CSV table of C-alpha atoms in Angstrom, one decimal:
chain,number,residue,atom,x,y,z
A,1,UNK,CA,-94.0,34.9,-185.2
A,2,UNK,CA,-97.5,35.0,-185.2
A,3,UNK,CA,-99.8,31.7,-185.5
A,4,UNK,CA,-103.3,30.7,-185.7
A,5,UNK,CA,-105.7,31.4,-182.8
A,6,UNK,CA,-103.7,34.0,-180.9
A,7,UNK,CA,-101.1,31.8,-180.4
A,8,UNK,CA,-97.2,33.5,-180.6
A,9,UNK,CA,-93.8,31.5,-181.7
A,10,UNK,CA,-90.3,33.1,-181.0
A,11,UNK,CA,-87.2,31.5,-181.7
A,12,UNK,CA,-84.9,32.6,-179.2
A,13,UNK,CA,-80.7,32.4,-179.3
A,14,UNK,CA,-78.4,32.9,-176.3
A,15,UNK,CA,-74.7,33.5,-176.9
A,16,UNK,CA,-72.5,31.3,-175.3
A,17,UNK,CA,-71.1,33.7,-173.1
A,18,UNK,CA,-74.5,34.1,-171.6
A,19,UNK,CA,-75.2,30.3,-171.4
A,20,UNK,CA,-71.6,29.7,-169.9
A,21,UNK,CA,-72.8,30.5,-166.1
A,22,UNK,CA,-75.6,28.2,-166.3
A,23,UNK,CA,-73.3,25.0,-167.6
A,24,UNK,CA,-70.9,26.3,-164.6
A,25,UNK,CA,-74.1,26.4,-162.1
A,26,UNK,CA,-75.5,23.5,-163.2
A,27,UNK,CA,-72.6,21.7,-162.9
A,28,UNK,CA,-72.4,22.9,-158.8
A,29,UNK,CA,-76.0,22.0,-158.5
A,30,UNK,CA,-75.5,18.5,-160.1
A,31,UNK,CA,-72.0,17.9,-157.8
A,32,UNK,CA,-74.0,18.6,-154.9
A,33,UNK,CA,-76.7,15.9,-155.4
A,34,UNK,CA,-74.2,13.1,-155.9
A,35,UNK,CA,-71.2,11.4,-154.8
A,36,UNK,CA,-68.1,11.7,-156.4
A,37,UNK,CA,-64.8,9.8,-155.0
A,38,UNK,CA,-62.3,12.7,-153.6
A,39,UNK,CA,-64.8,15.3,-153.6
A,40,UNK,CA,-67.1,16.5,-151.3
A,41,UNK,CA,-70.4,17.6,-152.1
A,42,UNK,CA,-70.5,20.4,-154.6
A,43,UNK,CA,-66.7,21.2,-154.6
A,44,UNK,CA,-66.5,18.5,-157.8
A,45,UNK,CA,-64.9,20.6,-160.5
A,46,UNK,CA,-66.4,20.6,-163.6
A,47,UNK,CA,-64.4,17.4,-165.7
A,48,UNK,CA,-64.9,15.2,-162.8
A,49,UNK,CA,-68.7,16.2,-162.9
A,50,UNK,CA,-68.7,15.3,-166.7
A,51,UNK,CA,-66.6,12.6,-166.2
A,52,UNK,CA,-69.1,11.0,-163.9
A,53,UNK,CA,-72.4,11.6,-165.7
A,54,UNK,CA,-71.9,12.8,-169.1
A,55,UNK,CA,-71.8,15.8,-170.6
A,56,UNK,CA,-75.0,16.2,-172.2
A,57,UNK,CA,-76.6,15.9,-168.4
A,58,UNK,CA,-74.5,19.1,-167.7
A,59,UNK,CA,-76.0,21.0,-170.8
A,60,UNK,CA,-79.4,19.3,-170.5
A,61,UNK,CA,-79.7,20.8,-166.7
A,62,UNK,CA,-78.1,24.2,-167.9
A,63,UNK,CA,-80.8,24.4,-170.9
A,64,UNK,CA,-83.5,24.4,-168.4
A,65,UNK,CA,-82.5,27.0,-166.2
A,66,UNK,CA,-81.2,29.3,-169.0
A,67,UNK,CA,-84.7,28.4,-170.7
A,68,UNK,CA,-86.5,29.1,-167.8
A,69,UNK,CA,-84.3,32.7,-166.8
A,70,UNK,CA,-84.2,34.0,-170.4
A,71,UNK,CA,-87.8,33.6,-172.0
A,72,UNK,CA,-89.9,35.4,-169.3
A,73,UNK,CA,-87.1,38.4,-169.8
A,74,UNK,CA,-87.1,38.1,-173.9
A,75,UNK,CA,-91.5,38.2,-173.4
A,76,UNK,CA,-91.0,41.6,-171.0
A,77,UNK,CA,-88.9,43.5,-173.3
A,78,UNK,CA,-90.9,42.5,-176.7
A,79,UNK,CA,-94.1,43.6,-174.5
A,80,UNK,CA,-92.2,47.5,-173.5
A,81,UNK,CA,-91.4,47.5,-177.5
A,82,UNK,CA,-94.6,46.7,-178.3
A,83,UNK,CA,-93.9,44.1,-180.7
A,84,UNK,CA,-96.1,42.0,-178.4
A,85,UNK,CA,-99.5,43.2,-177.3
A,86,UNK,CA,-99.8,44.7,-173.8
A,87,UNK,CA,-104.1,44.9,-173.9
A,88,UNK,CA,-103.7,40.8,-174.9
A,89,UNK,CA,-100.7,39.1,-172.9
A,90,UNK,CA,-99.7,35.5,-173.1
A,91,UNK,CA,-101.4,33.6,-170.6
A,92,UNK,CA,-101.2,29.7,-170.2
A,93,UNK,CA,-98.1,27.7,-169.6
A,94,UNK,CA,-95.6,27.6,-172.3
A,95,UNK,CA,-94.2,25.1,-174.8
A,96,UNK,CA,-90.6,25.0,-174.7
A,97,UNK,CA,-88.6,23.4,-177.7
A,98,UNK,CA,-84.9,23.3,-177.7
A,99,UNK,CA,-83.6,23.0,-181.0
A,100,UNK,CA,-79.7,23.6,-180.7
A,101,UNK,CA,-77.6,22.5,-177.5
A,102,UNK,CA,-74.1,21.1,-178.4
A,103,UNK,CA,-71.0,21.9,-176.1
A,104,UNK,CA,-69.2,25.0,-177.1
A,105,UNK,CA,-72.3,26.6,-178.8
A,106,UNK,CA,-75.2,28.7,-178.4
A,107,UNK,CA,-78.3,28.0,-177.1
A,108,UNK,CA,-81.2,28.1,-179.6
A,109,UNK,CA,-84.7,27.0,-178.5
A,110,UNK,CA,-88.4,28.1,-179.5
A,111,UNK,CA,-91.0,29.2,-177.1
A,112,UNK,CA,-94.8,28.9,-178.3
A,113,UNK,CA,-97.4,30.6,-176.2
A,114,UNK,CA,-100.9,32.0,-176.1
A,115,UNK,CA,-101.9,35.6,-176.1
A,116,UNK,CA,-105.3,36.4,-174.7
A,117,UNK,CA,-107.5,37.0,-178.0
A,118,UNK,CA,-109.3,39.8,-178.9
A,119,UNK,CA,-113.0,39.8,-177.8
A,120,UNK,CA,-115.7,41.6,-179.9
A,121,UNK,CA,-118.9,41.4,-177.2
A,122,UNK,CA,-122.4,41.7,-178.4
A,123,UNK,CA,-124.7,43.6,-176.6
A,124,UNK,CA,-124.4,42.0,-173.3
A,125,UNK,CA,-126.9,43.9,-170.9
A,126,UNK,CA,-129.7,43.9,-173.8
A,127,UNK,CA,-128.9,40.0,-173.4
A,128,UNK,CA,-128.6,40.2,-169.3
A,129,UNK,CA,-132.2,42.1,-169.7
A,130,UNK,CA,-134.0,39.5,-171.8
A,131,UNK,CA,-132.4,36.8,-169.9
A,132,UNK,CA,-133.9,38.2,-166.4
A,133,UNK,CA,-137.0,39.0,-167.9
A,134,UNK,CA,-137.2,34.9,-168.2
A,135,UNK,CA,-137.0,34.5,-164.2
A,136,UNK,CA,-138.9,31.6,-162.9
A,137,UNK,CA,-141.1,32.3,-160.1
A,138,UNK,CA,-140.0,31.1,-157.1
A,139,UNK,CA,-142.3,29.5,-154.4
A,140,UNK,CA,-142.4,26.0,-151.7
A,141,UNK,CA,-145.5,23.8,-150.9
A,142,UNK,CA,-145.8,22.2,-148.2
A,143,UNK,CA,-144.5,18.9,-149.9
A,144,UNK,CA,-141.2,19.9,-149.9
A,145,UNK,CA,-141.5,21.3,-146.5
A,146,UNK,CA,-142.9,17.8,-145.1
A,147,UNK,CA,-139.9,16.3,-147.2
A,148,UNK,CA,-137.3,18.5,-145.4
A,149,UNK,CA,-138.9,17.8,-141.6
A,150,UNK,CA,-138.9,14.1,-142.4
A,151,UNK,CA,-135.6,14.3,-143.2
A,152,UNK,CA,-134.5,16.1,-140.1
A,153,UNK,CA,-136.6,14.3,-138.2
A,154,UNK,CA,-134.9,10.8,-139.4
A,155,UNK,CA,-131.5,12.2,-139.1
A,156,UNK,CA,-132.1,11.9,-135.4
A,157,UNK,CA,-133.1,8.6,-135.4
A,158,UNK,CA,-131.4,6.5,-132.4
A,159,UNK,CA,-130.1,3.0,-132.9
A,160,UNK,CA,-130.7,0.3,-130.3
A,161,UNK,CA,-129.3,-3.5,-130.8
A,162,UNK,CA,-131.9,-5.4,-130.3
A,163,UNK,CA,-131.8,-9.8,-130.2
A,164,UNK,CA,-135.2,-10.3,-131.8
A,165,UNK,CA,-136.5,-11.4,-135.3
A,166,UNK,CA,-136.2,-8.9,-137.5
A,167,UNK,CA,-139.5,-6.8,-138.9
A,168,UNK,CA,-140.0,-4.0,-141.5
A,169,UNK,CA,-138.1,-0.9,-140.8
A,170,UNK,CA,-135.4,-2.3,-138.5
A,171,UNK,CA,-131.4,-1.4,-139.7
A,172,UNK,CA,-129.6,-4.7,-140.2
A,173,UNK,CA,-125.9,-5.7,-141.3
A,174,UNK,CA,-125.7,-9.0,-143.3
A,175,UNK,CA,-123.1,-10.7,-145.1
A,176,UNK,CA,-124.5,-12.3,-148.2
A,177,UNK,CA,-123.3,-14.1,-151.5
A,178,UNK,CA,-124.8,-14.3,-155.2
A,179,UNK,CA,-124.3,-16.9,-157.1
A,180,UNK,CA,-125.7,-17.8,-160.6
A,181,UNK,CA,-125.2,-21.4,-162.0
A,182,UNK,CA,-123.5,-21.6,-158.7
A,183,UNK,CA,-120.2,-19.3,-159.9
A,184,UNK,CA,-120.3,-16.4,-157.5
A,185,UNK,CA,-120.7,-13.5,-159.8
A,186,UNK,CA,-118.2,-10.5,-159.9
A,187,UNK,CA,-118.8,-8.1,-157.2
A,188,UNK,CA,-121.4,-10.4,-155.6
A,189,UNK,CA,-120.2,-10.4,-152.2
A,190,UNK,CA,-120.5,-8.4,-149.3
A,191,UNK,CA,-120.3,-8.3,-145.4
A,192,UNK,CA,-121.4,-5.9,-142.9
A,193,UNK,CA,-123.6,-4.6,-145.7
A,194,UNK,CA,-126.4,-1.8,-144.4
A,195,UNK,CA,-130.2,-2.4,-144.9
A,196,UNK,CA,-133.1,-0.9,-143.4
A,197,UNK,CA,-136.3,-3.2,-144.2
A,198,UNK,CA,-139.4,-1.6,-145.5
A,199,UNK,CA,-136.8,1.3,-148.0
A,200,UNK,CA,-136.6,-0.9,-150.9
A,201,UNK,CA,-133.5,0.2,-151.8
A,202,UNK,CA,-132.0,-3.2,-152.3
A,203,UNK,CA,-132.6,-6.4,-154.8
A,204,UNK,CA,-136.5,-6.8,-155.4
A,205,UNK,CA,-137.8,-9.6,-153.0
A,206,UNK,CA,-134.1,-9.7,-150.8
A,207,UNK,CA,-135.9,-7.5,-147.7
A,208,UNK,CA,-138.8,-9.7,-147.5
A,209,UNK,CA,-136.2,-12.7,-148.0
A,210,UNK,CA,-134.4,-11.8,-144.4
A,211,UNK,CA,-137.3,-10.6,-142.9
A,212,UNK,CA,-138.0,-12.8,-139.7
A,213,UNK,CA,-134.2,-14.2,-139.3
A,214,UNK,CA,-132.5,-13.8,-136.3
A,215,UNK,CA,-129.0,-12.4,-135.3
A,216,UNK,CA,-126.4,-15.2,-136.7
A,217,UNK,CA,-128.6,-17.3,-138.5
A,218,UNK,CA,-128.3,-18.2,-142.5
A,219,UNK,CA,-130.2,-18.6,-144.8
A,220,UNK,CA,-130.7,-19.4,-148.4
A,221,UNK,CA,-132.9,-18.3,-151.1
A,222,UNK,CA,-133.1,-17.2,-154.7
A,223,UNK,CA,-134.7,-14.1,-156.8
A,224,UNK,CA,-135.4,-13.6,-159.9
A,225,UNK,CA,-134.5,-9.6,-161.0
A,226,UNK,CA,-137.6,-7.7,-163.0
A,227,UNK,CA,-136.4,-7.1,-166.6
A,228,UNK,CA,-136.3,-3.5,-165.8
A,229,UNK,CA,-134.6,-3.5,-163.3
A,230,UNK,CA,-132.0,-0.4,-163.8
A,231,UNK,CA,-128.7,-2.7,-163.4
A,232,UNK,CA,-128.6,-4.0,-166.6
A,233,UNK,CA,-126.0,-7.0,-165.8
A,234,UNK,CA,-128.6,-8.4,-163.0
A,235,UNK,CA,-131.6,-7.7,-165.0
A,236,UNK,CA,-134.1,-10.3,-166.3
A,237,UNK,CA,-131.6,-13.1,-164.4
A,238,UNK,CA,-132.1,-15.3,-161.5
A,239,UNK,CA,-129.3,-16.1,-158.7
A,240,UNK,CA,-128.9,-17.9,-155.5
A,241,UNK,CA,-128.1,-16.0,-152.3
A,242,UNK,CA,-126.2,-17.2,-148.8
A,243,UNK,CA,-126.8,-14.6,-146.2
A,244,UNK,CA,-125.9,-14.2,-142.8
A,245,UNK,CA,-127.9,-12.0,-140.4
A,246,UNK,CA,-125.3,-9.7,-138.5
A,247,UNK,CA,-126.4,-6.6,-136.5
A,248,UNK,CA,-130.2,-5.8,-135.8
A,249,UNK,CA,-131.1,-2.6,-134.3
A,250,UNK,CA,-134.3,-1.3,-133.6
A,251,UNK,CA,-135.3,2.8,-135.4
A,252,UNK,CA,-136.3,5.1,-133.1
A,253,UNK,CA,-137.6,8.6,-135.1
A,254,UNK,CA,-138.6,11.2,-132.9
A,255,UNK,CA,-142.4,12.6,-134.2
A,256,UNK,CA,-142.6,16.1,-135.6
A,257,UNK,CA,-144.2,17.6,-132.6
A,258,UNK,CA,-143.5,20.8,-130.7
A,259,UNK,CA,-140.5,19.0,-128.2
A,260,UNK,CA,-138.4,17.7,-131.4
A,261,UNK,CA,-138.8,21.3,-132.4
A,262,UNK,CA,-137.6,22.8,-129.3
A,263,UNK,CA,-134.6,20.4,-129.3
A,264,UNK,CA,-133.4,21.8,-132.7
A,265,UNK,CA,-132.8,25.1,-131.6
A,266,UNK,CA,-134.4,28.2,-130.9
A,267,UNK,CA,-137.9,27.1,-131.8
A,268,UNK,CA,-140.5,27.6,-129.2
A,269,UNK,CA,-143.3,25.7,-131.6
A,270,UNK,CA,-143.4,23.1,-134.8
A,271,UNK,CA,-144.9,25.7,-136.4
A,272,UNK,CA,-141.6,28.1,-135.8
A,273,UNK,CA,-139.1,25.2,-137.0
A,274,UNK,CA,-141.6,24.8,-140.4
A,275,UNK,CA,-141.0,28.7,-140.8
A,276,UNK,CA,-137.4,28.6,-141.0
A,277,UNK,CA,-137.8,24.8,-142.7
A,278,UNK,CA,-139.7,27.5,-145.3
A,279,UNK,CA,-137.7,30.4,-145.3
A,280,UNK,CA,-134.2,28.0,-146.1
A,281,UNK,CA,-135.3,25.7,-148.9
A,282,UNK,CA,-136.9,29.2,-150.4
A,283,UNK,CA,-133.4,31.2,-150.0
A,284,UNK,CA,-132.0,28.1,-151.7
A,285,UNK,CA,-134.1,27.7,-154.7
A,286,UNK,CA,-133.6,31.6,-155.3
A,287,UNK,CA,-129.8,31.0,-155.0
A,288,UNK,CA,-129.6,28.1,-157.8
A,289,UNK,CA,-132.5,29.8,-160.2
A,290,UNK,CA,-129.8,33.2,-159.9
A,291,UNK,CA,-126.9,30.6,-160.6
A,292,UNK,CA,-129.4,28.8,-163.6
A,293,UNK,CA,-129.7,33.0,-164.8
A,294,UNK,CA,-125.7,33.7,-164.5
A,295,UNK,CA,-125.3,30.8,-166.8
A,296,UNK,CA,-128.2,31.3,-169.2
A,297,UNK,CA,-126.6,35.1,-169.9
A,298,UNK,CA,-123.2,34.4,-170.0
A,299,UNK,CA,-123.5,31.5,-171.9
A,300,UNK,CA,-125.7,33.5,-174.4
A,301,UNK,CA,-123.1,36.3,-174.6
A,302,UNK,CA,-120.1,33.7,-175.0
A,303,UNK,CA,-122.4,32.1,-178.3
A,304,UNK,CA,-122.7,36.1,-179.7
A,305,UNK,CA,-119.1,37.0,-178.7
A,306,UNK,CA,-116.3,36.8,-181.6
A,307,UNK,CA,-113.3,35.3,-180.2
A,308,UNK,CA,-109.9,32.9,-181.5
A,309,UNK,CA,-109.8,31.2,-178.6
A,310,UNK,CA,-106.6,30.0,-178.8
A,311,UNK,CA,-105.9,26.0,-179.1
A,312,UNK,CA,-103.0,26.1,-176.5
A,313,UNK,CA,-105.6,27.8,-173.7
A,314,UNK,CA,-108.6,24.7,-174.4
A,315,UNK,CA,-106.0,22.7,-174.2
A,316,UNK,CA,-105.2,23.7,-170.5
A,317,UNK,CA,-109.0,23.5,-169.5
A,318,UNK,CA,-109.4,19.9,-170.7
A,319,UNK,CA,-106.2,19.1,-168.6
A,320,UNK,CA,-108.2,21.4,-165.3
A,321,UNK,CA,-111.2,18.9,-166.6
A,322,UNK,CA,-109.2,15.9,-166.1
A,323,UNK,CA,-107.7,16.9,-162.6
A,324,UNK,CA,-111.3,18.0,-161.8
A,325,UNK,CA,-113.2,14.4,-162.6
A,326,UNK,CA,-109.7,12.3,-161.2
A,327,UNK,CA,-109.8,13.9,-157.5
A,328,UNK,CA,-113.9,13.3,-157.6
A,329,UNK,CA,-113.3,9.7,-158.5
A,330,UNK,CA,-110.4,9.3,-155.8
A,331,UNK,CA,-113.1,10.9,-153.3
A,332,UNK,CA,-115.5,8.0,-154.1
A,333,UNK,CA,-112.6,5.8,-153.4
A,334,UNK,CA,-111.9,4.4,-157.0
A,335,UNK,CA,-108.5,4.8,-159.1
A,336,UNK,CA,-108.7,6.0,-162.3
A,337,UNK,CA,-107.5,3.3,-164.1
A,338,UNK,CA,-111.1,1.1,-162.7
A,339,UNK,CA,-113.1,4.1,-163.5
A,340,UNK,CA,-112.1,4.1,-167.2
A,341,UNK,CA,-112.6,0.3,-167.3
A,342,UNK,CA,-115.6,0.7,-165.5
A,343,UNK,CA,-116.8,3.0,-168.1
A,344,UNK,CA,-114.8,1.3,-171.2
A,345,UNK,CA,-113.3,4.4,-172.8
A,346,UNK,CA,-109.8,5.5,-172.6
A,347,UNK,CA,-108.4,9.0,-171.6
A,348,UNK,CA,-107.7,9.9,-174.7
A,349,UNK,CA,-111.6,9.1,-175.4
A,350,UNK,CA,-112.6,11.4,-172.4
A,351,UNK,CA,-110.5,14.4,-174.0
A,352,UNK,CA,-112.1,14.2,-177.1
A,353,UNK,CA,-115.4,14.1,-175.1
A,354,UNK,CA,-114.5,17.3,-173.0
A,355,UNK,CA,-113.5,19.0,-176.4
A,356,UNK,CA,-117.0,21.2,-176.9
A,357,UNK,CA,-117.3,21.6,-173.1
A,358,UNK,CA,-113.7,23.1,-173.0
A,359,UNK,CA,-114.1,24.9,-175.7
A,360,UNK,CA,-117.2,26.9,-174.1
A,361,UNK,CA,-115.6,27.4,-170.2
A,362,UNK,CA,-112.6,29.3,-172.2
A,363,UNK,CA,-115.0,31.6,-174.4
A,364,UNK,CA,-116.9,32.0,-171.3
A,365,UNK,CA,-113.6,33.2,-168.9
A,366,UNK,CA,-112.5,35.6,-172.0
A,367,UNK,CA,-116.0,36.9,-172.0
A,368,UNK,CA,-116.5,37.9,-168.2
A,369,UNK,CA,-112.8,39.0,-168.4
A,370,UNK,CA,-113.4,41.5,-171.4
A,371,UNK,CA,-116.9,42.5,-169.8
A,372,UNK,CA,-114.8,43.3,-166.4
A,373,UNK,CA,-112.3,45.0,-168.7
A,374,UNK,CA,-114.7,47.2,-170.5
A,375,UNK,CA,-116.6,47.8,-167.5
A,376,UNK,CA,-113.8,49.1,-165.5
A,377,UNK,CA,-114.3,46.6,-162.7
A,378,UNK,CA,-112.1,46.3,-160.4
A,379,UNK,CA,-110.9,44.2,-156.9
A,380,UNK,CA,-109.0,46.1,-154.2
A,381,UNK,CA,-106.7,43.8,-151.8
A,382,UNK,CA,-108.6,44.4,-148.6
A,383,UNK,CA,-111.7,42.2,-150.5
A,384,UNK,CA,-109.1,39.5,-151.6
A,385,UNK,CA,-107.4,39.3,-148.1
A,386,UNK,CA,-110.7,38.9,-146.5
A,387,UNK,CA,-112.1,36.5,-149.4
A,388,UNK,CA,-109.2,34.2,-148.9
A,389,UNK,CA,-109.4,33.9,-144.9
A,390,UNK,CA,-112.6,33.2,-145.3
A,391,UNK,CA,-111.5,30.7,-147.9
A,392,UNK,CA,-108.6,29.0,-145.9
A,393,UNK,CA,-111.1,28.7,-142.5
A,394,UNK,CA,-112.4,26.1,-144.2
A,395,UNK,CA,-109.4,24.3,-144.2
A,396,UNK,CA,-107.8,22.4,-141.0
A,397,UNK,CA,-105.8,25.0,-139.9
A,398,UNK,CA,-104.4,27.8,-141.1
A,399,UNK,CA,-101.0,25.7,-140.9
A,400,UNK,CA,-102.1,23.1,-142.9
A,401,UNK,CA,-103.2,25.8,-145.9
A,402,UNK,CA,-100.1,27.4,-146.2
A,403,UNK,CA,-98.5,24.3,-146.5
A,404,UNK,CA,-100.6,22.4,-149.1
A,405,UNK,CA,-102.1,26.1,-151.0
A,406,UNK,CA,-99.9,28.3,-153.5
A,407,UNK,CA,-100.8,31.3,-151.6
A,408,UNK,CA,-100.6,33.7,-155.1
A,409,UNK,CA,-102.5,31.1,-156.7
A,410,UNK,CA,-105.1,31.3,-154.4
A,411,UNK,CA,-105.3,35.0,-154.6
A,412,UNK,CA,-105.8,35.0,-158.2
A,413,UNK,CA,-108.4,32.5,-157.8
A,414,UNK,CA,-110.1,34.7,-155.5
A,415,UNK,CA,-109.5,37.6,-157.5
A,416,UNK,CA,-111.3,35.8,-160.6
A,417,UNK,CA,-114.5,35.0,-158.7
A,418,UNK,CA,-114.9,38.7,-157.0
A,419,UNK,CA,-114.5,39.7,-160.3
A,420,UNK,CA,-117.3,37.5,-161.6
A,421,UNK,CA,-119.7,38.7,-159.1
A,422,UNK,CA,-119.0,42.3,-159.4
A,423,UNK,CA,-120.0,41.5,-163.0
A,424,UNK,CA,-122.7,39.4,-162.9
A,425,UNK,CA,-124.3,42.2,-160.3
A,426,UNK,CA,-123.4,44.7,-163.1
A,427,UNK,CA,-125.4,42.9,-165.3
A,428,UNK,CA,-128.8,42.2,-163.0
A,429,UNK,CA,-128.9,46.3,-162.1
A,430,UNK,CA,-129.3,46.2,-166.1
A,431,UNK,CA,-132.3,44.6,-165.8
């Protein structure tokens, strides 16, 4: 039966003369996972197996493998008959319903799925064209060469421990205490906590506090946050601090001469490391205003493009969205449970956030598909195998990707973005 937004239900029966081998399996399988007294594992027959957990777990495991053998197959043949659509198959992960499993009977359960819609496309390289005609210009002053070289030259900053007073631009470790009213506020304690003096990237006033303490001395003072200060909960308020003065070590920053150039490489001159300095923040700016372009055109062909994209399909992406943001806030070291305190909504809140955004990745997917359709593009194996190497290199070891990577999922994840740059370079030879 046909729904809404692509989307296909089919009621599906299975005689019990078909379902029969799966209660007999299942019953094996379930026999062989526990003990039962007299039998050894898996040689249970079938009444002591129902005698021992019931015989609704029997049917309950049988359902699922019967489900899981029998829809694929009943999807295959109403593709061949062409009572489902072979230009538009169902994609996305199905929802199984069993409506009838009693013992003795038939099997009777619904599968509802998503087809991949139709998509009517505008006229995308008129829209590629225009878009490209918008390029920015791409250039680099010497600001953000300086910036870059100051950088590099700070990353090789040595450290040495010094036992002296401390001064602007020294690194320090202190362990310090906020109170207010004198109740230590939440999250107002810290040891071993990293400072460089002269940054002013801590509490207004709390550098020039510490400055002139020594190495195990403590001290205490108070501050008064400015109003605007961008931590709301600490602006505007005053509170008492305790610190101890841990670690000082002394910054050394090589200069930006010829010698620091030399030791970065093969650089015979400052001048020669500025060049390249040059020539890699240029390559990069061209490399995110193409990736700002991509976006621009296929987000403008997704708004022009008539699709149904089907509920079940959005669906998916907002739960790829929720895997997405849950392993970003376990790499910052937070569960997810603080995170959504921390930001006072619930999941369900977040969903309906990610709604619109969902929404527009999908149309955009079906568009690049359809445009790769129309367009005849295609990826051979040799460029997939030699994408994915490339891809699992950047793992551990080649052992540890096989073990934690679905190695066909990762081929049709490689598949997908060949096949979005084959198009995207389709589109900028339009231009």
């Amino acid at each position: 039966m046909q729904l809404e937004h692509s989307e296909v239900e089919i009621k599906i029966t299975l005689p019990f003369a078909e379902f029969e081998p799966h209660i007999k399996r299942a019953s094996v399988l379930i026999s062989e996972e526990i003990e039962i007294d007299g039998f050894r594992r898996g040689r249970a027959p079938y009444d002591a197996v129902r005698s021992y957990v019931g015989e609704s777990a029997i049917y309950e495991r049988a359902a699922d493998s019967a489900v899981r053998k029998t829809w694929t197959n009943v999807f295959d043949r109403m593709t061949h008959t062409g009572e489902l659509s072979a230009e538009n198959p169902l994609i996305g992960r199905p929802e199984v319903s069993v409506t009838k499993l009693t013992p003795g009977n038939e099997l009777q359960f619904t599968v509802k799925s998503a087809a991949l819609p139709p998509v009517k496309l505008p006229l995308y390289r008129t829209i590629a064209q225009r878009i490209y005609g918008e390029k920015r210009e791409i250039s680099v002053d010497e600001k953000e060469v300086n910036d870059a070289l100051n950088w590099l030259c700070d990353s090789r900053t040595k450290l040495i421990t010094v036992n002296r007073e401390v001064k602007n631009g020294d690194r320090v470790e202190v362990d310090f205490e906020m109170r207010q009213g004198g109740v230590k506020i939440k999250n107002g304690e810290s040891h071993n906590h990293p400072l460089i003096l002269g940054q002013g990237k801590f509490l207004p006033g709390f550098e020039e506090a510490i400055t002139g303490m020594k190495a195990g001395e403590k001290k205490e003072f108070a501050l008064e946050i400015p109003k605007d200060w961008h931590e709301k909960t600490l602006a505007g308020k005053a509170f008492d601090f305790s610190v101890k003065m841990g670690l000082i070590q002394e910054r050394h920053t090589p200069e930006a001469m010829d010698e620091f150039a030399k030791s970065m490489g093969d650089f015979d001159s400052l001048d020669a490391l500025r060049a390249n300095i040059r020539e890699g923040l240029l390559i990069e700016k061209m490399e995110k205003e193409d990736q700002r372009i991509q976006s621009l055109i296929i987000e403008n062909i997704a708004k022009e493009a008539e699709i149904d994209a089907p509920k079940m399909l959005v669906e998916s992406e907002i739960e790829k969205m929720g895997e997405e943001m849950k392993s970003n806030i376990a790499q910052f070291g937070m569960k997810w449970e603080d995170y959504l305190l921390h930001i006072k909504k619930t999941e369900g809140d977040l969903r309906k956030d990610w709604q619109e955004n969902a929404g527009r990745r999908v149309r955009v997917a079906l568009c690049l598909r359809a445009i790769a359709n129309q367009e005849r593009v295609t990826v051979s194996e040799e460029e997939i195998k030699e994408k994915t190497e490339k891809y699992l290199q950047r793992r551990a070891s080649a052992h540890e990707a096989e073990k934690a990577i679905d190695s066909s999922a990762v081929g049709e994840y490689i598949r997908g973005i060949l096949r979005n740059e084959k198009v995207f370079a389709l589109l900028k030879s339009a231009h």
